[in-house]
mmCIF file with all atom_site columns, C-alpha atoms and ligand atoms in Angstrom:
data_model
loop_
_atom_site.group_PDB
_atom_site.id
_atom_site.type_symbol
_atom_site.label_atom_id
_atom_site.label_alt_id
_atom_site.label_comp_id
_atom_site.label_asym_id
_atom_site.label_entity_id
_atom_site.label_seq_id
_atom_site.pdbx_PDB_ins_code
_atom_site.Cartn_x
_atom_site.Cartn_y
_atom_site.Cartn_z
_atom_site.occupancy
_atom_site.B_iso_or_equiv
_atom_site.pdbx_formal_charge
_atom_site.auth_seq_id
_atom_site.auth_comp_id
_atom_site.auth_asym_id
_atom_site.auth_atom_id
_atom_site.pdbx_PDB_model_num
ATOM   1  C  CA  . MET A 1 1  ? 2.096  4.528  9.080   1.00 52.00 ? 830  MET A CA  1
ATOM   2  C  CA  . SER A 1 2  ? 1.017  2.478  5.373   1.00 58.00 ? 831  SER A CA  1
ATOM   3  C  CA  . GLU A 1 3  ? 3.961  1.471  2.931   1.00 71.00 ? 832  GLU A CA  1
ATOM   4  C  CA  . LYS A 1 4  ? 5.242  3.963  0.371   1.00 72.00 ? 833  LYS A CA  1
ATOM   5  C  CA  . THR A 1 5  ? 5.898  2.505  -2.799  1.00 87.00 ? 834  THR A CA  1
ATOM   6  C  CA  . GLY A 1 6  ? 7.522  4.886  -5.338  1.00 92.00 ? 835  GLY A CA  1
ATOM   7  C  CA  . TYR A 1 7  ? 8.961  8.065  -5.939  1.00 94.00 ? 836  TYR A CA  1
ATOM   8  C  CA  . VAL A 1 8  ? 7.758  11.604 -7.102  1.00 94.00 ? 837  VAL A CA  1
ATOM   9  C  CA  . VAL A 1 9  ? 10.276 13.266 -9.237  1.00 93.00 ? 838  VAL A CA  1
ATOM   10 C  CA  . VAL A 1 10 ? 10.897 16.573 -10.752 1.00 96.00 ? 839  VAL A CA  1
ATOM   11 C  CA  . PHE A 1 11 ? 12.155 16.779 -14.296 1.00 95.00 ? 840  PHE A CA  1
ATOM   12 C  CA  . GLY A 1 12 ? 11.750 19.697 -15.928 1.00 93.00 ? 841  GLY A CA  1
ATOM   13 C  CA  . CYS A 1 13 ? 11.081 22.448 -13.866 1.00 97.00 ? 842  CYS A CA  1
ATOM   14 C  CA  . LYS A 1 14 ? 9.958  25.955 -14.796 1.00 97.00 ? 843  LYS A CA  1
ATOM   15 C  CA  . ARG A 1 15 ? 10.693 27.465 -11.729 1.00 95.00 ? 844  ARG A CA  1
ATOM   16 C  CA  . CYS A 1 16 ? 7.817  29.035 -10.943 1.00 95.00 ? 845  CYS A CA  1
ATOM   17 C  CA  . GLY A 1 17 ? 7.944  27.643 -7.181  1.00 93.00 ? 846  GLY A CA  1
ATOM   18 C  CA  . LYS A 1 18 ? 4.182  27.182 -7.287  1.00 95.00 ? 847  LYS A CA  1
ATOM   19 C  CA  . CYS A 1 19 ? 4.381  23.558 -6.111  1.00 97.00 ? 848  CYS A CA  1
ATOM   20 C  CA  . LYS A 1 20 ? 6.614  24.744 -2.914  1.00 95.00 ? 849  LYS A CA  1
ATOM   21 C  CA  . ASN A 1 21 ? 3.679  26.216 -1.162  1.00 95.00 ? 850  ASN A CA  1
ATOM   22 C  CA  . ILE A 1 22 ? 1.470  23.138 -0.985  1.00 97.00 ? 851  ILE A CA  1
ATOM   23 C  CA  . CYS A 1 23 ? 3.068  20.804 0.060   1.00 98.00 ? 852  CYS A CA  1
ATOM   24 C  CA  . PRO A 1 24 ? 1.696  19.888 3.675   1.00 98.00 ? 853  PRO A CA  1
ATOM   25 C  CA  . VAL A 1 25 ? 5.065  17.574 4.707   1.00 98.00 ? 854  VAL A CA  1
ATOM   26 C  CA  . ASP A 1 26 ? 7.588  20.725 3.246   1.00 97.00 ? 855  ASP A CA  1
ATOM   27 C  CA  . ALA A 1 27 ? 8.794  18.198 1.321   1.00 98.00 ? 856  ALA A CA  1
ATOM   28 C  CA  . ILE A 1 28 ? 10.073 20.653 -1.732  1.00 98.00 ? 857  ILE A CA  1
ATOM   29 C  CA  . TYR A 1 29 ? 13.143 22.668 -1.352  1.00 97.00 ? 858  TYR A CA  1
ATOM   30 C  CA  . GLU A 1 30 ? 15.270 24.477 -3.598  1.00 95.00 ? 859  GLU A CA  1
ATOM   31 C  CA  . GLU A 1 31 ? 18.935 23.439 -4.757  1.00 94.00 ? 860  GLU A CA  1
ATOM   32 C  CA  . ASN A 1 32 ? 20.041 25.341 -7.899  1.00 92.00 ? 861  ASN A CA  1
ATOM   33 C  CA  . GLU A 1 33 ? 16.512 27.456 -8.266  1.00 91.00 ? 862  GLU A CA  1
ATOM   34 C  CA  . LEU A 1 34 ? 15.309 24.213 -9.055  1.00 95.00 ? 863  LEU A CA  1
ATOM   35 C  CA  . SER A 1 35 ? 12.253 21.925 -7.785  1.00 97.00 ? 864  SER A CA  1
ATOM   36 C  CA  . LYS A 1 36 ? 13.519 18.781 -5.729  1.00 97.00 ? 865  LYS A CA  1
ATOM   37 C  CA  . ILE A 1 37 ? 11.817 16.480 -3.162  1.00 97.00 ? 866  ILE A CA  1
ATOM   38 C  CA  . ASP A 1 38 ? 12.732 15.371 -0.032  1.00 96.00 ? 867  ASP A CA  1
ATOM   39 C  CA  . THR A 1 39 ? 12.014 11.899 -0.669  1.00 94.00 ? 868  THR A CA  1
ATOM   40 C  CA  . GLU A 1 40 ? 12.666 10.905 2.988   1.00 95.00 ? 869  GLU A CA  1
ATOM   41 C  CA  . LYS A 1 41 ? 9.984  13.465 4.135   1.00 97.00 ? 870  LYS A CA  1
ATOM   42 C  CA  . CYS A 1 42 ? 7.331  13.198 1.248   1.00 97.00 ? 871  CYS A CA  1
ATOM   43 C  CA  . THR A 1 43 ? 4.193  11.194 1.776   1.00 97.00 ? 872  THR A CA  1
ATOM   44 C  CA  . LEU A 1 44 ? 3.392  10.710 -2.018  1.00 97.00 ? 873  LEU A CA  1
ATOM   45 C  CA  . CYS A 1 45 ? -0.168 12.699 -1.782  1.00 97.00 ? 874  CYS A CA  1
ATOM   46 C  CA  . MET A 1 46 ? 0.154  13.736 -5.122  1.00 96.00 ? 875  MET A CA  1
ATOM   47 C  CA  . LYS A 1 47 ? -0.678 17.420 -4.162  1.00 97.00 ? 876  LYS A CA  1
ATOM   48 C  CA  . CYS A 1 48 ? 2.345  19.082 -5.550  1.00 98.00 ? 877  CYS A CA  1
ATOM   49 C  CA  . ILE A 1 49 ? 1.480  16.832 -9.188  1.00 97.00 ? 878  ILE A CA  1
ATOM   50 C  CA  . ASP A 1 50 ? -1.926 18.585 -9.627  1.00 96.00 ? 879  ASP A CA  1
ATOM   51 C  CA  . GLU A 1 51 ? -0.227 22.246 -8.540  1.00 97.00 ? 880  GLU A CA  1
ATOM   52 C  CA  . CYS A 1 52 ? 2.653  21.852 -11.353 1.00 97.00 ? 881  CYS A CA  1
ATOM   53 C  CA  . THR A 1 53 ? 0.673  23.474 -14.676 1.00 95.00 ? 882  THR A CA  1
ATOM   54 C  CA  . ASN A 1 54 ? 4.113  22.904 -16.644 1.00 95.00 ? 883  ASN A CA  1
ATOM   55 C  CA  . ARG A 1 55 ? 4.113  18.793 -15.697 1.00 96.00 ? 884  ARG A CA  1
ATOM   56 C  CA  . ALA A 1 56 ? 7.251  18.637 -14.350 1.00 97.00 ? 885  ALA A CA  1
ATOM   57 C  CA  . ILE A 1 57 ? 7.021  16.627 -11.412 1.00 97.00 ? 886  ILE A CA  1
ATOM   58 C  CA  . ILE A 1 58 ? 6.238  13.022 -12.041 1.00 96.00 ? 887  ILE A CA  1
ATOM   59 C  CA  . TYR A 1 59 ? 5.206  10.065 -9.918  1.00 96.00 ? 888  TYR A CA  1
ATOM   60 C  CA  . MET A 1 60 ? 8.019  6.960  -10.697 1.00 94.00 ? 889  MET A CA  1
ATOM   61 C  CA  . GLU A 1 61 ? 6.819  3.494  -9.580  1.00 91.00 ? 890  GLU A CA  1
HETATM 62 S  S1  . SF4 B 2 .  ? 4.894  24.073 -9.983  1.00 92.79 ? 1866 SF4 B S1  1
HETATM 63 FE FE1 . SF4 B 2 .  ? 6.076  22.734 -11.107 1.00 92.79 ? 1866 SF4 B FE1 1
HETATM 64 S  S2  . SF4 B 2 .  ? 7.649  24.177 -12.301 1.00 92.79 ? 1866 SF4 B S2  1
HETATM 65 FE FE2 . SF4 B 2 .  ? 6.891  25.405 -10.511 1.00 92.79 ? 1866 SF4 B FE2 1
HETATM 66 S  S3  . SF4 B 2 .  ? 8.616  24.875 -9.220  1.00 92.79 ? 1866 SF4 B S3  1
HETATM 67 FE FE3 . SF4 B 2 .  ? 7.479  23.377 -8.816  1.00 92.79 ? 1866 SF4 B FE3 1
HETATM 68 S  S4  . SF4 B 2 .  ? 8.205  21.820 -9.640  1.00 92.79 ? 1866 SF4 B S4  1
HETATM 69 FE FE4 . SF4 B 2 .  ? 9.031  23.267 -11.196 1.00 92.79 ? 1866 SF4 B FE4 1
HETATM 70 S  S1  . SF4 B 2 .  ? 3.629  14.177 -3.312  1.00 92.79 ? 1867 SF4 B S1  1
HETATM 71 FE FE1 . SF4 B 2 .  ? 2.631  15.662 -1.885  1.00 92.79 ? 1867 SF4 B FE1 1
HETATM 72 S  S2  . SF4 B 2 .  ? 4.009  15.198 0.178   1.00 92.79 ? 1867 SF4 B S2  1
HETATM 73 FE FE2 . SF4 B 2 .  ? 5.016  14.541 -1.296  1.00 92.79 ? 1867 SF4 B FE2 1
HETATM 74 S  S3  . SF4 B 2 .  ? 6.444  16.158 -2.433  1.00 92.79 ? 1867 SF4 B S3  1
HETATM 75 FE FE3 . SF4 B 2 .  ? 4.100  15.990 -3.134  1.00 92.79 ? 1867 SF4 B FE3 1
HETATM 76 S  S4  . SF4 B 2 .  ? 3.061  17.212 -2.026  1.00 92.79 ? 1867 SF4 B S4  1
HETATM 77 FE FE4 . SF4 B 2 .  ? 4.669  17.014 -0.892  1.00 92.79 ? 1867 SF4 B FE4 1
#
């Protein structure tokens, strides 16, 4: 497995729920109706960033 660098974080979620369905490893969960990323599961595929039209998911190095 290649080494991961960075994280994807949710900032300003509008609670539309779209990102949760796109994640191939089920790393997105809800907490108080806001989406959160499980960084242990996340493979940094970036699919959720494309999916979030509210631009609430950000990649941070
Ligand atoms: S797609 Fe974006 S706005 Fe919608 S639930 Fe996910 S993080 Fe929130
Ligand atoms: S970057 Fe990929 S693996 Fe990580 S939370 Fe988003 S969709 Fe899931």
